[in-house]
CSV table of C-alpha atoms and ligand atoms in Angstrom, one decimal:
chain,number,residue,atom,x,y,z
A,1,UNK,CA,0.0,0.0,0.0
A,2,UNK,CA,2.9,2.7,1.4
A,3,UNK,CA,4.6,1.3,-2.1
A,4,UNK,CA,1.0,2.1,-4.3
A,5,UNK,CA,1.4,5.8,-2.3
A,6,UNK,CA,4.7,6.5,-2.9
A,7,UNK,CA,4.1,5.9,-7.0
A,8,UNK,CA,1.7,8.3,-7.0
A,9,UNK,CA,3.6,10.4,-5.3
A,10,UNK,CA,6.6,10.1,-7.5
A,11,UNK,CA,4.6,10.4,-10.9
A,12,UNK,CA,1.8,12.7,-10.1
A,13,UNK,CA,4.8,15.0,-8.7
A,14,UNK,CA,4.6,18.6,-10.9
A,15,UNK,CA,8.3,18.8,-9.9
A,16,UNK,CA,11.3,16.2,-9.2
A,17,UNK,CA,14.4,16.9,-7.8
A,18,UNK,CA,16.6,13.9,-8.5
A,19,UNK,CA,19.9,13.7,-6.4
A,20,UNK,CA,22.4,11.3,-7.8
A,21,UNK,CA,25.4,10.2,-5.0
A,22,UNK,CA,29.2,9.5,-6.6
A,23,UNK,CA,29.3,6.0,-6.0
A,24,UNK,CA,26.5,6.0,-8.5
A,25,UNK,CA,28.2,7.5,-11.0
A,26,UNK,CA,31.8,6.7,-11.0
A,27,UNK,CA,32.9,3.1,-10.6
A,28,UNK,CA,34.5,3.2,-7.3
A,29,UNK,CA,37.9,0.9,-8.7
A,30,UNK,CA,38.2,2.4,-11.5
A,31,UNK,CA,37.3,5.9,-11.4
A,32,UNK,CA,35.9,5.9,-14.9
A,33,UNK,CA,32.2,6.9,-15.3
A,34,UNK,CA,29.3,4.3,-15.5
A,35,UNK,CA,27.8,5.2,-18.7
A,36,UNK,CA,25.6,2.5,-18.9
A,37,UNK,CA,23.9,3.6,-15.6
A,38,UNK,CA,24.0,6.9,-16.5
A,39,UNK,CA,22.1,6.0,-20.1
A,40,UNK,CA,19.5,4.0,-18.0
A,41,UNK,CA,18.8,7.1,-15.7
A,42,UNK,CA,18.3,9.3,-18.6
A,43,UNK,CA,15.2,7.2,-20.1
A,44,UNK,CA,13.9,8.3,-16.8
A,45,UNK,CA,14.3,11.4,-16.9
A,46,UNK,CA,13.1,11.8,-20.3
A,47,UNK,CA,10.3,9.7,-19.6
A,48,UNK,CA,9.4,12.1,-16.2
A,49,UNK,CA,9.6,14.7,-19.0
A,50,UNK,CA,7.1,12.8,-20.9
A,51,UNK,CA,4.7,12.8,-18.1
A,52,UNK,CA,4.6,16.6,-18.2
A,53,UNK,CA,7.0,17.3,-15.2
A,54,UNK,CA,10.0,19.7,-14.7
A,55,UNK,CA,13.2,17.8,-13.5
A,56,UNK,CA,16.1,19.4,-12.3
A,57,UNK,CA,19.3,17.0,-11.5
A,58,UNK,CA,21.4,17.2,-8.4
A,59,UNK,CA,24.2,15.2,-8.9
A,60,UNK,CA,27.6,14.5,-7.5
A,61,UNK,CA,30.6,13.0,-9.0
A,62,UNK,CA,33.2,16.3,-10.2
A,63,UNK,CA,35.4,15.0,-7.3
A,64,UNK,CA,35.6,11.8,-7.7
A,65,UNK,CA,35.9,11.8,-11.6
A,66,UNK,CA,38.6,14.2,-11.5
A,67,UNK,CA,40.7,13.2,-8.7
A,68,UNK,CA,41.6,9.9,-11.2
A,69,UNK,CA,42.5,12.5,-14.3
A,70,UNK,CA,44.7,14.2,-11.8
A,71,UNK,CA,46.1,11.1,-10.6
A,72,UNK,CA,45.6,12.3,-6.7
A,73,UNK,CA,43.4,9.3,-5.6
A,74,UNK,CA,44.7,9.4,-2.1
A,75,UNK,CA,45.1,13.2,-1.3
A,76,UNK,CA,42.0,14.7,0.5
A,77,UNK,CA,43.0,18.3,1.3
A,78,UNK,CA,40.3,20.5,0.2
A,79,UNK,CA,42.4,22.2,-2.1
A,80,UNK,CA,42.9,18.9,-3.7
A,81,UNK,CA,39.4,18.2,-3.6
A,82,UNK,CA,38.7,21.3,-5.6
A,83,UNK,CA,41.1,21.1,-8.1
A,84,UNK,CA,39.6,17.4,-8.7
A,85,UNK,CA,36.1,19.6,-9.1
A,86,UNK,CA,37.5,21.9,-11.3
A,87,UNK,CA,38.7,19.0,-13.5
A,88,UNK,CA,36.0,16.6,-13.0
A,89,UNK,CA,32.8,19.3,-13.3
A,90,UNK,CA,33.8,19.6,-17.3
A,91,UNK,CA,33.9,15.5,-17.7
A,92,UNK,CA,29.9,15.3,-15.6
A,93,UNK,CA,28.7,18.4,-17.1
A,94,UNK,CA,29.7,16.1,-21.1
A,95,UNK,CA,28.5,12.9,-19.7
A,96,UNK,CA,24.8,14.7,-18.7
A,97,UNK,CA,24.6,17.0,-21.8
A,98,UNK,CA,25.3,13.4,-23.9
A,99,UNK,CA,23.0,11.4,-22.1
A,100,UNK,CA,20.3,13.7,-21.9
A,101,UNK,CA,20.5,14.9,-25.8
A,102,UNK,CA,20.1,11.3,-26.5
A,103,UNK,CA,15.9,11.5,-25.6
A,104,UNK,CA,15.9,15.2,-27.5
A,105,UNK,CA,16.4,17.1,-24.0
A,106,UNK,CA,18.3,20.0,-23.4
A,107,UNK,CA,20.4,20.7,-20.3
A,108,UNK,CA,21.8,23.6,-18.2
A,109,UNK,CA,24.6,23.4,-16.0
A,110,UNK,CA,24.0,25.2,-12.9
A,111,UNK,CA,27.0,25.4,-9.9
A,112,UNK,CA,25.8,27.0,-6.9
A,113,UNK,CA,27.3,28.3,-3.3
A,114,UNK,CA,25.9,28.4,-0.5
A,115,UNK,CA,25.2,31.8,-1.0
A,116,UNK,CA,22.4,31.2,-4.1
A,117,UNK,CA,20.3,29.2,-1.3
A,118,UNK,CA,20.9,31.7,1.5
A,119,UNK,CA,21.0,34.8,0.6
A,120,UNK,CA,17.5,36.3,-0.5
A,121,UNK,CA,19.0,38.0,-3.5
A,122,UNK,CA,20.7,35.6,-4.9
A,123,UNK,CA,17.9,32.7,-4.0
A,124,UNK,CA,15.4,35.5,-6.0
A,125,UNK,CA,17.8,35.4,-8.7
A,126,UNK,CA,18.7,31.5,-8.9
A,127,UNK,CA,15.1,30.8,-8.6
A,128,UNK,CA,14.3,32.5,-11.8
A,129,UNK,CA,16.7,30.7,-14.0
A,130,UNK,CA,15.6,27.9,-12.6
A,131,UNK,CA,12.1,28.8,-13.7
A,132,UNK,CA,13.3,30.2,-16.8
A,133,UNK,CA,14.6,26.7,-17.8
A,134,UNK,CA,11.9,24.5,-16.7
A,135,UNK,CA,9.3,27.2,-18.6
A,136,UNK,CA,12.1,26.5,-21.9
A,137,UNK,CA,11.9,22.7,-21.2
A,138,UNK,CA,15.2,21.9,-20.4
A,139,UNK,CA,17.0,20.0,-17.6
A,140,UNK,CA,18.9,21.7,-14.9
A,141,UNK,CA,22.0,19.7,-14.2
A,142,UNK,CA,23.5,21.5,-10.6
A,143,UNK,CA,26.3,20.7,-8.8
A,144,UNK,CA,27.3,22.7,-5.9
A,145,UNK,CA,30.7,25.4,-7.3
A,146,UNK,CA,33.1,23.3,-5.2
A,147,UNK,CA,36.1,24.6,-6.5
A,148,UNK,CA,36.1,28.2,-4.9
A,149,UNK,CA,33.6,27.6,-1.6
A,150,UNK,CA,36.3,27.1,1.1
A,151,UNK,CA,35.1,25.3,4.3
A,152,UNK,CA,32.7,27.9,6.1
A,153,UNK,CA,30.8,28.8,3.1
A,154,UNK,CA,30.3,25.2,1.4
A,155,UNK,CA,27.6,22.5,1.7
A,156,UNK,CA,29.9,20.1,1.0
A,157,UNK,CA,27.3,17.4,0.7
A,158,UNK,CA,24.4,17.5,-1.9
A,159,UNK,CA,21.6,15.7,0.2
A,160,UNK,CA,20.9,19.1,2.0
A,161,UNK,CA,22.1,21.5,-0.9
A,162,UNK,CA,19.4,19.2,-3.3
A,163,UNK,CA,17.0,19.6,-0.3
A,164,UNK,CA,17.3,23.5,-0.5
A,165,UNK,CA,17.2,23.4,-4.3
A,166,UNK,CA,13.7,21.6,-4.0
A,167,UNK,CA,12.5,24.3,-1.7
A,168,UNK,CA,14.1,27.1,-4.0
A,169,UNK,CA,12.2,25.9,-6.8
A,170,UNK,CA,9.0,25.0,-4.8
A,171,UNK,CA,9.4,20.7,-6.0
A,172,UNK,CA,6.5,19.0,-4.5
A,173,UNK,CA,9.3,15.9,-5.0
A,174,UNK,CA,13.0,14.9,-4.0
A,175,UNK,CA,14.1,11.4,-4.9
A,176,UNK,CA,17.8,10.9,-3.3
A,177,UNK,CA,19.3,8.0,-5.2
A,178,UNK,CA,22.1,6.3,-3.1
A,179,UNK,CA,23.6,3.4,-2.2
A,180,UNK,CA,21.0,2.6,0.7
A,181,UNK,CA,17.6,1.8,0.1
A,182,UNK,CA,16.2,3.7,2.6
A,183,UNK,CA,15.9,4.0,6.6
A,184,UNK,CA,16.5,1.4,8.9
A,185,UNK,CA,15.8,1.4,12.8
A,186,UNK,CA,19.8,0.2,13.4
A,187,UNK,CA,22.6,0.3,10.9
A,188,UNK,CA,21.4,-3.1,9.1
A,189,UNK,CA,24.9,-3.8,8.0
A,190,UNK,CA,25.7,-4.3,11.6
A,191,UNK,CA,22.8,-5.2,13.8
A,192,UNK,CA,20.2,-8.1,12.2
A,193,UNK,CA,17.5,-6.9,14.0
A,194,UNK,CA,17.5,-3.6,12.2
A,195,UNK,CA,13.9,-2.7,10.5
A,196,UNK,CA,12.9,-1.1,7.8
A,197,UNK,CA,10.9,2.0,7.7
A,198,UNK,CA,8.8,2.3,4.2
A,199,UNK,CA,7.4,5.7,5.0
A,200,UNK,CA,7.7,8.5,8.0
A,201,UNK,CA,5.3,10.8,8.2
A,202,UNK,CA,6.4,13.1,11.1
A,203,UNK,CA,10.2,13.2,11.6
A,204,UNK,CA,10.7,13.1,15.2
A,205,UNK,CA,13.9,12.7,18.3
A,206,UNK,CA,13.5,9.2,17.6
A,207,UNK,CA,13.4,9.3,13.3
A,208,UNK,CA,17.0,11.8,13.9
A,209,UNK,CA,18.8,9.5,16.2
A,210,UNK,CA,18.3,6.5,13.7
A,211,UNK,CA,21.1,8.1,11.2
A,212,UNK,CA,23.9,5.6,11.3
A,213,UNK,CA,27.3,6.1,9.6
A,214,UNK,CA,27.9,6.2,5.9
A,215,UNK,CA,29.0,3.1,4.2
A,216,UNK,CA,29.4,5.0,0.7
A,217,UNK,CA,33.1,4.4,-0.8
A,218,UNK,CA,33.2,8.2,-2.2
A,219,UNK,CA,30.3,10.1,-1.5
A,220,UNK,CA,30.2,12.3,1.6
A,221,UNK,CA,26.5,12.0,2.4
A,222,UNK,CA,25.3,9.4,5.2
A,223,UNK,CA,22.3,8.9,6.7
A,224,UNK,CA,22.4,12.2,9.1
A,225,UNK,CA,22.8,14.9,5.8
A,226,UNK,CA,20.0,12.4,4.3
A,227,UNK,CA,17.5,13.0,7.4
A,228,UNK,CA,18.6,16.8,7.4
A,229,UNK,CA,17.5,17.1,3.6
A,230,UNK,CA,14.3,15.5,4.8
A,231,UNK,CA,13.8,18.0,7.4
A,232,UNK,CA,14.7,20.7,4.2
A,233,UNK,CA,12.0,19.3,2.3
A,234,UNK,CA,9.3,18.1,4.6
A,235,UNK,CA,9.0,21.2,6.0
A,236,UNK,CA,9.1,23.2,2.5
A,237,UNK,CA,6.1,20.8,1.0
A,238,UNK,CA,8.2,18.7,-0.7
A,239,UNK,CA,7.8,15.0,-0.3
A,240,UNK,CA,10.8,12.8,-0.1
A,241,UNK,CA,12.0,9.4,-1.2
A,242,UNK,CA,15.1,7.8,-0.4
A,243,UNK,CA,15.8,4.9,-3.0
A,244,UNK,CA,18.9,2.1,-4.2
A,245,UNK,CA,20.3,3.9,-7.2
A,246,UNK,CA,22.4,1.2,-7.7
A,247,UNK,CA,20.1,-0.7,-10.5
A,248,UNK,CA,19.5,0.4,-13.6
A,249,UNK,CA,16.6,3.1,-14.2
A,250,UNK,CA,15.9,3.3,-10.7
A,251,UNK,CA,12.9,5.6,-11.2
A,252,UNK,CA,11.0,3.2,-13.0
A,253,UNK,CA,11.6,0.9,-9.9
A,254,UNK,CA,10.7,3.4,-7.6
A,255,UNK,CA,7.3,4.2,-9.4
A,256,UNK,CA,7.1,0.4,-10.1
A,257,UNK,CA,7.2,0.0,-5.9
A,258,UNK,CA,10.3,-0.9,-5.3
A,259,UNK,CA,11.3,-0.6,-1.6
A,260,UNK,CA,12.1,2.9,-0.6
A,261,UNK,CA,11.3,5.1,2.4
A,262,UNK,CA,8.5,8.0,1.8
A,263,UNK,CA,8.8,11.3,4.5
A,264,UNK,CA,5.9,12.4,3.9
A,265,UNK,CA,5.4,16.7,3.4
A,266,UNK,CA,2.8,17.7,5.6
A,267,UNK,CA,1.8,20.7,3.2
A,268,UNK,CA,2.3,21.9,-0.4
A,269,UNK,CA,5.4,23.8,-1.6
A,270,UNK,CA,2.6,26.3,-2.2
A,271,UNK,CA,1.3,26.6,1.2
A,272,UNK,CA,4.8,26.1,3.0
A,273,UNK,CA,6.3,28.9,0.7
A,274,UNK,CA,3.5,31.8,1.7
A,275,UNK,CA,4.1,30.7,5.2
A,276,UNK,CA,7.8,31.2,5.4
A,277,UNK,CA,7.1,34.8,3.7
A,278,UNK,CA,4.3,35.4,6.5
A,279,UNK,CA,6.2,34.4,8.9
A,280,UNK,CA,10.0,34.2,8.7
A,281,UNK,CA,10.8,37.5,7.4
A,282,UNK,CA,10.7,40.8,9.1
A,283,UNK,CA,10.2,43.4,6.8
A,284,UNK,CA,11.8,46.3,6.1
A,285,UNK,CA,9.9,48.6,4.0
A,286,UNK,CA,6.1,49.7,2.6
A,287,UNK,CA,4.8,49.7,-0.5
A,288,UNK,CA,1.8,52.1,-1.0
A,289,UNK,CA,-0.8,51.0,-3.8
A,290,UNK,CA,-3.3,52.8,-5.3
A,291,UNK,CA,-7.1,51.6,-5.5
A,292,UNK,CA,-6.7,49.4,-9.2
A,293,UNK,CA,-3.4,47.2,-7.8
A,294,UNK,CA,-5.5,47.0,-4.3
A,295,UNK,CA,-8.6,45.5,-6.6
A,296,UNK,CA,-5.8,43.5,-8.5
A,297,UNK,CA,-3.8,42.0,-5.3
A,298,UNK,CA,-7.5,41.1,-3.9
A,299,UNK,CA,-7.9,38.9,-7.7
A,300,UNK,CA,-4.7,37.1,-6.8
A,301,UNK,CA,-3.0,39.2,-9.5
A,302,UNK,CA,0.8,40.3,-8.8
A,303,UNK,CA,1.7,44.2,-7.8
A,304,UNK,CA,2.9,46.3,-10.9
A,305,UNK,CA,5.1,49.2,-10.7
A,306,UNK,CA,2.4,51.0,-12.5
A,307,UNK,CA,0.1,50.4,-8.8
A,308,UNK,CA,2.7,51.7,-6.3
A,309,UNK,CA,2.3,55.5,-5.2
A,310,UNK,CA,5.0,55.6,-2.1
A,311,UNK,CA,8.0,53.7,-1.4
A,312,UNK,CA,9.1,53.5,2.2
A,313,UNK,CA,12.4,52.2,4.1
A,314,UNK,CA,15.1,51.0,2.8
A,315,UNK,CA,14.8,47.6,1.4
A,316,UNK,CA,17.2,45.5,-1.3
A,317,UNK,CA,16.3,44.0,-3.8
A,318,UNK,CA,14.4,39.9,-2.2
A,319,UNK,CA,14.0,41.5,0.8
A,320,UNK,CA,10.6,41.4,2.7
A,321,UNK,CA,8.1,44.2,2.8
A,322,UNK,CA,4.7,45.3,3.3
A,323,UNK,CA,1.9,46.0,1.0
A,324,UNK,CA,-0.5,49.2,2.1
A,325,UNK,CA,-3.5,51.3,1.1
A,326,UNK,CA,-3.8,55.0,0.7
A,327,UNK,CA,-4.7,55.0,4.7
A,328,UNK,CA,-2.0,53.2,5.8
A,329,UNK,CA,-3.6,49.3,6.4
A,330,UNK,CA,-1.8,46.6,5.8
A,331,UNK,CA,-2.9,44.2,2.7
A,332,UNK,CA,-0.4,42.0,2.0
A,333,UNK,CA,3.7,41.2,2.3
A,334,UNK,CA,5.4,40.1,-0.3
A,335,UNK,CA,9.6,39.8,-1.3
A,336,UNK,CA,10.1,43.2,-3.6
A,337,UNK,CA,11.9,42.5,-6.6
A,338,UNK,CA,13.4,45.3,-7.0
A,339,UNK,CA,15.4,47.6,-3.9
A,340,UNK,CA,14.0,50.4,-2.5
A,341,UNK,CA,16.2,53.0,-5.0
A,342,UNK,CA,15.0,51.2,-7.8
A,343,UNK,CA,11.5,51.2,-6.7
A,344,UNK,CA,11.3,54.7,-6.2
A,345,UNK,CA,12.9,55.3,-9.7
A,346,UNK,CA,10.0,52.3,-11.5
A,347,UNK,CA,6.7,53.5,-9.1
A,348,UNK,CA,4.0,54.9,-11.0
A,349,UNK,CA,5.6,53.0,-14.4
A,350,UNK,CA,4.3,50.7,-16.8
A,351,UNK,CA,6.4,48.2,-17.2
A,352,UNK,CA,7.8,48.4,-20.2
A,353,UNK,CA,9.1,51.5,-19.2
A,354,UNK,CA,11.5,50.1,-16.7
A,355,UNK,CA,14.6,49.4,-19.0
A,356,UNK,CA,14.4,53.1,-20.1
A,357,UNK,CA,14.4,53.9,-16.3
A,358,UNK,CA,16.7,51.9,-14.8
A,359,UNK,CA,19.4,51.2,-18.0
A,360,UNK,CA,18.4,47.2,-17.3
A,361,UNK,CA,14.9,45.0,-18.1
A,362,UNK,CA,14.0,43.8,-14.7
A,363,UNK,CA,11.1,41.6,-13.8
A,364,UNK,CA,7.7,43.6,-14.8
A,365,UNK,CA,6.0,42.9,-11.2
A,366,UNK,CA,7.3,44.7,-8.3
A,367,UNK,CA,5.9,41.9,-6.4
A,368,UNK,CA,5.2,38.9,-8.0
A,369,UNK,CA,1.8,36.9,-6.8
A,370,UNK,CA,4.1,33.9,-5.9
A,371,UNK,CA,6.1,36.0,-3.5
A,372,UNK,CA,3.3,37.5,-1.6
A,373,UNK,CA,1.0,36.9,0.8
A,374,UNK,CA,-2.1,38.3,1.3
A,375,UNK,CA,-3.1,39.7,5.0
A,376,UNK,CA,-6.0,38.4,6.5
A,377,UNK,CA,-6.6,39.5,10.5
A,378,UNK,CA,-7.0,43.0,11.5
A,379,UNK,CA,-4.8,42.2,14.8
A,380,UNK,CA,-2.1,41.2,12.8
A,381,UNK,CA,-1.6,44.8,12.1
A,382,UNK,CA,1.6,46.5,12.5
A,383,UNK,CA,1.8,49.2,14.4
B,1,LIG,N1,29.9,18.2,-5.0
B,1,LIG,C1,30.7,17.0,-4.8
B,1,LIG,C2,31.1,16.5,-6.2
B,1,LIG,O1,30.5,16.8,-7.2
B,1,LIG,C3,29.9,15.9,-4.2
B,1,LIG,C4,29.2,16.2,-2.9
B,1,LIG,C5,28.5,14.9,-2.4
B,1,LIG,O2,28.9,13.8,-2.8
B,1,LIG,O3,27.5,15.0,-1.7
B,1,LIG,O4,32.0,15.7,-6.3
């Protein structure tokens, strides 16, 4: 039954994240890439893509492919590591452009720091190329930019950065592929008794302590960054599967039931989204409206410059502000797409106007309907 769930889940999903582990990848004694997996995976993909939905690929491997062309298979200092990624990202970024082209699909590579998940402007920014390409039909291949993020300011595993890219791009599904085929109660490898756990709805004390030690040969990710991406996407409305990548088209097994564990999200991406702008950000700035954006938030349309009458604060550009009427009262908050300088320059404009204005073509809503939320009680009111 959890199995019959869990297919639904994976093909009825409007968005997949797929995250694809080294050891998957690259053969672990020879270093040399597994095309024949890699082949397999792409009739999934291309086959997802047949079913209507956007996929965007997570997937590891720049390290381990090009620590073998460097000929530095022992040598584990980061700078090592990131020379490997500067070597190895060109081979992947081939061997996914190849396999994908095969089914007719195009893809994008994407590298991103910590920073594009992070920081507000740069998520904002991220975000839309992301949508960009999914609205274009291709496939967004994304790797994390290893070879400059030093220590601090690196993921340094892609369970969690594929778990923030899924909540970026508002997936409703994240399938980690590893070399596990989900959660046990004990590490099974060790303890007999160890049980399996086909689907967790609510991930609890209990669910976190069960993370036991990786037994991956070259990835970094064991079962602790796994049940930290599921916290990432539970909580974002994004359900979550971890499945055995090692077999061929591991998709098709997954939505075929094979055995897997399901977190379950407890909300859409939708609803999870307006609630971390409702809640999580403190804004800092107004937007003013006049009475036809006021009638045009209320239809669910997004704010246009051409609506705004007063800009205040000082805001950048993703930040979080409010949304007023002529007398002041709060209607909405939303992330501003453009800073407060800019706003003031745009407000009153169409928006084709706004290149002439500002020397660059920005986005045409101030706000965008996705990136606001409307307000409902009176005592939520700011004073
Ligand atoms: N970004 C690393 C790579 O491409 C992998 C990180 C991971 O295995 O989680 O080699």
């Amino acid at each position: 039954m959890a199995s019959l769930t869990g297919t639904h889940r994976l093909t009825s999903a409007k968005r997949i994240v797929i995250k694809i582990g080294s050891a998957l990848l690259v053969d672990h004694d020879t270093g040399a890439l597994r095309r024949d997996w890699l082949t397999a995976l792409a009739a999934d993909v291309a086959q997802a893509r047949g079913r209507g939905q956007d996929v965007a690929i997570v997937s590891s491997g720049a390290i381990a492919l090009g620590r073998r062309r460097l000929g530095i298979l022992s040598r584990q200092r980061l700078e090592d590591k990131q020379a490997s990624a500067a070597v190895g990202q060109i081979a992947l970024a081939h061997a996914w452009q190849e396999a994908l082209a095969a089914h007719g699909l195009i893809c994008g590579q994407i590298l991103v720091t910590l920073d594009a998940t992070e920081n507000r402007r740069q998520y904002l920014n991220a975000r839309t190329t992301l949508d960009t390409l999914f609205h274009l039909g291709a496939v967004p291949v994304i790797n994390e930019n290893d070879t400059v993020a030093t220590a601090e300011i690196r993921y340094g595993d892609n369970d969690r950065l594929a778990a923030r890219v899924a909540q970026m791009i508002s997936a409703d599904c994240l399938v980690l592929l590893s070399d596990v085929d989900g959660l046990y109660t004990a590490d099974p490898t060790s303890e007999p008794d160890a049980e399996f756990m086909p689907e967790i709805g609510h991930l609890d004390d209990r669910i976190m302590a069960m993370a036991g030690v990786s037994r991956s040969g070259m990835g970094v990710g064991g079962m602790t960054t796994k049940l930290q991406a599921a916290q990432i996407a539970v909580g974002a409305g994004c359900n979550m599967v971890i499945a055995d990548g090692r077999v061929l088209n591991p998709l098709g097994r997954i939505a075929d039931g094979a055995r897997c564990t399901w977190f379950r999200a407890q909300a859409t991406p939708r609803t999870a989204r307006k609630q971390w702008i409702a809640s999580a950000l403190k804004p800092n700035g107004s937007l003013t409206i006049d009475e036809g954006a006021v009638r045009a938030l209320r239809r669910g349309r997004s704010l246009l410059p051409a609506g705004v009458r007063g800009i205040e604060g000082d805001f950048d550009r993703g930040d979080a502000v409010w949304v007023r009427d002529g007398s002041g009262k709060v209607l909405a908050r939303g992330l501003s797409a453009y800073s407060s300088v800019n706003a003031r320059r745009i407000a009153g404009h169409k928006s084709d106007e706004i290149e002439a204005l500002l020397g660059y073509r920005g986005r045409d809503e101030m706000i965008h309907r996705d990136d606001m939320v409307l307000e409902r009680m009176e005592e939520e009111q700011p004073t």
